[in-house]
PDB file of C-alpha atoms in Angstrom:
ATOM      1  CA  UNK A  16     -89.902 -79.910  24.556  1.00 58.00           C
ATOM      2  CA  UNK A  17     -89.026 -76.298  24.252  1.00 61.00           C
ATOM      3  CA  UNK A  18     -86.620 -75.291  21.579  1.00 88.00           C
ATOM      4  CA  UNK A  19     -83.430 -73.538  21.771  1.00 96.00           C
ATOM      5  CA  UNK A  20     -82.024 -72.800  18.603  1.00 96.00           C
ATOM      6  CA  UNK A  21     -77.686 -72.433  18.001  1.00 96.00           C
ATOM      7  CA  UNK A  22     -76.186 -70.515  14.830  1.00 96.00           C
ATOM      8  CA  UNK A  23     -72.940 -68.797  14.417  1.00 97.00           C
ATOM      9  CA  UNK A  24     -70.707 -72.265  14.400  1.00 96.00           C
ATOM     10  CA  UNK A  25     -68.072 -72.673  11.446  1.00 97.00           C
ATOM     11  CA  UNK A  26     -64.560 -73.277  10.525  1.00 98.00           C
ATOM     12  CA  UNK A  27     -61.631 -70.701  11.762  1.00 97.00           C
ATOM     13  CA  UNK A  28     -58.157 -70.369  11.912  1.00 98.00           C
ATOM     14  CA  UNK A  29     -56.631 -70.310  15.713  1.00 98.00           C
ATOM     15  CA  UNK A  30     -56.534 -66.656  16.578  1.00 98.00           C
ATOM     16  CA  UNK A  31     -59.839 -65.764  15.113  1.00 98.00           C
ATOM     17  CA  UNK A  32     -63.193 -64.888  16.634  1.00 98.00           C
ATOM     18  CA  UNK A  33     -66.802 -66.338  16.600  1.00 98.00           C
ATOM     19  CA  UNK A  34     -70.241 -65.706  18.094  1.00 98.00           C
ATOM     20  CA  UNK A  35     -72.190 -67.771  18.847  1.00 98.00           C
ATOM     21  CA  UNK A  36     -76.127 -67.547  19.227  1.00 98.00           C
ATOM     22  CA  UNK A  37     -78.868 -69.120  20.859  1.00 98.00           C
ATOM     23  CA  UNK A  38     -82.140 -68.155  20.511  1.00 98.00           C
ATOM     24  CA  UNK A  39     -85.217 -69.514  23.209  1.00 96.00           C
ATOM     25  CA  UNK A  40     -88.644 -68.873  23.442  1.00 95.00           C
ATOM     26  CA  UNK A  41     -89.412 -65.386  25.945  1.00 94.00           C
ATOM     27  CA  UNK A  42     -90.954 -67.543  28.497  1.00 92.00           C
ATOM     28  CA  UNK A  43     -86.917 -68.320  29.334  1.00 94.00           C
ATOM     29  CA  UNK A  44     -86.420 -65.259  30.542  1.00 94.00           C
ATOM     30  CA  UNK A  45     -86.151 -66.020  34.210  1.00 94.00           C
ATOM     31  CA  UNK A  46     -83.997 -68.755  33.316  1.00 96.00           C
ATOM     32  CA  UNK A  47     -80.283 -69.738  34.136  1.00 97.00           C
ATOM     33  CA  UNK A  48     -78.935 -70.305  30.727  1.00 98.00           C
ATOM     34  CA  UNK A  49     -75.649 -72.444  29.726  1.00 98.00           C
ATOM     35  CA  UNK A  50     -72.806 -72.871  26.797  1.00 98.00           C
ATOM     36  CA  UNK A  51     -71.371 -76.540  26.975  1.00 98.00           C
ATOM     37  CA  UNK A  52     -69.209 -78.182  24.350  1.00 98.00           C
ATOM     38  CA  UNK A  53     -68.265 -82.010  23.046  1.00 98.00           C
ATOM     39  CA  UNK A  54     -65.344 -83.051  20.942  1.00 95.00           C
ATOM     40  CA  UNK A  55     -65.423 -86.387  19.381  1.00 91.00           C
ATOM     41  CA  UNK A  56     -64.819 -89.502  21.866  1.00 94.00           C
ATOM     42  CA  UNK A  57     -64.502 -86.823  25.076  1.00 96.00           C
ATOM     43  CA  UNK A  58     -67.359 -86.246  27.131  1.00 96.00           C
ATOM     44  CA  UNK A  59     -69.775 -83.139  27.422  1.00 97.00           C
ATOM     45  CA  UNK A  60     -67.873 -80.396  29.018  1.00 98.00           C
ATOM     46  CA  UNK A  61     -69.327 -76.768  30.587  1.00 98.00           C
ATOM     47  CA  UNK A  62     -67.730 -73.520  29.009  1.00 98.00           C
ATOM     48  CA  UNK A  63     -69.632 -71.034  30.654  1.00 98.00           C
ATOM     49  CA  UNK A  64     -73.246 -69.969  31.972  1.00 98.00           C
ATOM     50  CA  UNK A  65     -75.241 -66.919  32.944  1.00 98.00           C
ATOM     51  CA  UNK A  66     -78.020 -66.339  35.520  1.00 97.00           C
ATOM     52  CA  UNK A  67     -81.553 -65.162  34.149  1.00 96.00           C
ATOM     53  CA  UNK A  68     -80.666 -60.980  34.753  1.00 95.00           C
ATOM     54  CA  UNK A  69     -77.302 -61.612  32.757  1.00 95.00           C
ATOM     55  CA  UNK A  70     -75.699 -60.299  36.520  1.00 96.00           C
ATOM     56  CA  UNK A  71     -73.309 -63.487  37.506  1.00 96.00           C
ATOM     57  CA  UNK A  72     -71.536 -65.480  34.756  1.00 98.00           C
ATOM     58  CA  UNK A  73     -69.535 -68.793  35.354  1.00 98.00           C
ATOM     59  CA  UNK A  74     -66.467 -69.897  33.071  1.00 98.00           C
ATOM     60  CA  UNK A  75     -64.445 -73.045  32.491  1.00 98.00           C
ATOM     61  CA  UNK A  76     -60.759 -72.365  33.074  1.00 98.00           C
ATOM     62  CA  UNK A  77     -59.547 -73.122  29.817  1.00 97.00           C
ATOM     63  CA  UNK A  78     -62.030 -70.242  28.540  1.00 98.00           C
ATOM     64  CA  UNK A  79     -62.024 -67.534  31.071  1.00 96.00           C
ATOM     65  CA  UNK A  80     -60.476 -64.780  30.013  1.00 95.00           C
ATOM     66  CA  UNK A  81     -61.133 -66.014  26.081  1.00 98.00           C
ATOM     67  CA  UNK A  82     -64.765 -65.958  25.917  1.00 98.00           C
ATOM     68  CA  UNK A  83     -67.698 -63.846  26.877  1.00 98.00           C
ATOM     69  CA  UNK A  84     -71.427 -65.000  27.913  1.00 98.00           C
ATOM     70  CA  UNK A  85     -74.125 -62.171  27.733  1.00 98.00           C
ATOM     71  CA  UNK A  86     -77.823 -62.396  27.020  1.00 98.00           C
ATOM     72  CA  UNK A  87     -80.761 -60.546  25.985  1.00 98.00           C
ATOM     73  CA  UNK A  88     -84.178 -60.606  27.300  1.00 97.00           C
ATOM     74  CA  UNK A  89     -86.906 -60.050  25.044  1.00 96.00           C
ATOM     75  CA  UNK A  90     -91.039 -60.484  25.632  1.00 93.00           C
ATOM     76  CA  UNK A  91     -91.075 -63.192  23.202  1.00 95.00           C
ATOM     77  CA  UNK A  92     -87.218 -64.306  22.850  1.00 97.00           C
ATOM     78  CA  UNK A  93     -84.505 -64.421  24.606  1.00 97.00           C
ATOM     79  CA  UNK A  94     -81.025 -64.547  22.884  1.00 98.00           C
ATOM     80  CA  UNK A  95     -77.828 -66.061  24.574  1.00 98.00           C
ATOM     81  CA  UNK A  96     -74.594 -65.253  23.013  1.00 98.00           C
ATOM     82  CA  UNK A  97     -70.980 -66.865  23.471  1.00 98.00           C
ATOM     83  CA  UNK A  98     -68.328 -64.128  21.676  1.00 98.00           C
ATOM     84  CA  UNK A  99     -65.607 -66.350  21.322  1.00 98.00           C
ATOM     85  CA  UNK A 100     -61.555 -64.531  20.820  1.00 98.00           C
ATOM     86  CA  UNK A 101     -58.235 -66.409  20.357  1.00 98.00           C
ATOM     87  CA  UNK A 102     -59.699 -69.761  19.573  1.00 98.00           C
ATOM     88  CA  UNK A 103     -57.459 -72.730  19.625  1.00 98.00           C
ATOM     89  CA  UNK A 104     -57.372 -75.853  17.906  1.00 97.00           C
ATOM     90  CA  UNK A 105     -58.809 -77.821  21.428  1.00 96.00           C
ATOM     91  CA  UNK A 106     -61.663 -75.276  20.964  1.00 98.00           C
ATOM     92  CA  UNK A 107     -62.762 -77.200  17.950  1.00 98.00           C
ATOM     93  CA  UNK A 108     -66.169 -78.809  19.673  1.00 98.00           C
ATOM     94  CA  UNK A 109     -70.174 -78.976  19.069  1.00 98.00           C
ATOM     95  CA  UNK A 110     -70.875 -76.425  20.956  1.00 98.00           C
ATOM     96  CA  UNK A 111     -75.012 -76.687  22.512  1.00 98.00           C
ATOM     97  CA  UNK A 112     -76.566 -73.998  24.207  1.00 98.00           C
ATOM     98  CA  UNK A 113     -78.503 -75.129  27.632  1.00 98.00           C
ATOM     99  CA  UNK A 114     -81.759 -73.680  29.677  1.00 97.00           C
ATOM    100  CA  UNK A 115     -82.497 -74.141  33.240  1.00 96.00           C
ATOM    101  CA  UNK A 116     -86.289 -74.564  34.236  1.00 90.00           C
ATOM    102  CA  UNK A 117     -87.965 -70.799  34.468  1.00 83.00           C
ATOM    103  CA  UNK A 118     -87.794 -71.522  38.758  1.00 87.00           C
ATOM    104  CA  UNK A 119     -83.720 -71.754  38.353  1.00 90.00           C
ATOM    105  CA  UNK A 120     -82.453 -68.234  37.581  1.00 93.00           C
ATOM    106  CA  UNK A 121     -79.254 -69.238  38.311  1.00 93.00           C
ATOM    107  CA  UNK A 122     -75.940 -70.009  36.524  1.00 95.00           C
ATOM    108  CA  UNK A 123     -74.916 -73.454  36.861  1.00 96.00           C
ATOM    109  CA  UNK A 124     -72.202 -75.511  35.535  1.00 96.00           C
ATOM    110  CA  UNK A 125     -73.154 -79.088  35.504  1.00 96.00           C
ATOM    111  CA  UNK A 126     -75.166 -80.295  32.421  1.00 94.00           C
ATOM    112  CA  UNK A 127     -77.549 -82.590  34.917  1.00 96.00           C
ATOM    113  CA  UNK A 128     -78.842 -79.050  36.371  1.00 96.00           C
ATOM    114  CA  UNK A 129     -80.075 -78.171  32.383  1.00 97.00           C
ATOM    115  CA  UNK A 130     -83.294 -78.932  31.598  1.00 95.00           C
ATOM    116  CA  UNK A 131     -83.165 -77.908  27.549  1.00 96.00           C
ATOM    117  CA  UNK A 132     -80.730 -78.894  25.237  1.00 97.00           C
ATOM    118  CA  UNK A 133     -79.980 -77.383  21.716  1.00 97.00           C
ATOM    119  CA  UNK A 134     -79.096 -79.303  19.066  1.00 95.00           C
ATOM    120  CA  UNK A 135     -75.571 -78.311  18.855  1.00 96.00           C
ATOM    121  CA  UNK A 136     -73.184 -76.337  16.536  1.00 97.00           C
ATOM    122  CA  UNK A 137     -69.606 -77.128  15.214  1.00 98.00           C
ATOM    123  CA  UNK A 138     -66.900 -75.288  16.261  1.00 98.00           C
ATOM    124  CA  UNK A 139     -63.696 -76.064  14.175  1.00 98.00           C
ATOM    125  CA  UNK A 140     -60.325 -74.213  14.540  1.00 98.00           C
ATOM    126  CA  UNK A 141     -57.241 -75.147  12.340  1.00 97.00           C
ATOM    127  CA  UNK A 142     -53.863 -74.727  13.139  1.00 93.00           C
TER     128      UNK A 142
END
């Protein structure tokens, strides 16, 4: 099982930032590549996802306009980042960082197209 890797998580007021990061071994670089989220007793949700060249992006309503997917390529990593502005208080999630097979460059937005899972960072924003 390949291993992504999620830092950045932590506890923020509403109207603050965070970045999130997700680091993958290189051979991920032709890989679509995926931010979802789960708050306690709701089920897995997608936030937002980015085809292997970092070209098309995908969003969740209740994000778009909020947060910001980008990558970087590397030879030996890749890094996936989720810059996160005007958090709310229904924000306040595990967030997990998500990798698509190397033969699905695409973005995708349903968790059953992920083949790699993280193992999750908390998000919490206070009111």
């Amino acid at each position: 099982q390949a291993q992504l890797e999620e830092s950045g998580g932590g506890l923020v007021q509403a109207g603050d930032s965070l970045r999130l990061t997700c680091e993958a071994p290189g051979t991920f670089g032709t890989s679509g590549m995926g931010w979802f989220r789960q708050a306690p007793g709701k089920e897995r949700e997608f936030v937002a996802s980015i085809s292997w060249s970092g070209v098309s992006t995908e969003y969740a309503d209740s994000v778009r306009d909020r947060f910001t997917i980008s990558r970087h390529n590397a030879l030996n990593i890749v890094t996936l980042y989720l810059q996160m502005n005007s958090l709310k208080p229904e924000d306040t999630s595990v967030y997990y960082c998500a990798a698509r097979d190397s033969k699905r460059p695409t973005a995708a937005t349903r968790d059953s197209e992920y083949d790699y899972w993280g193992q999750g960072t908390q998000v919490t924003v206070s009111s």
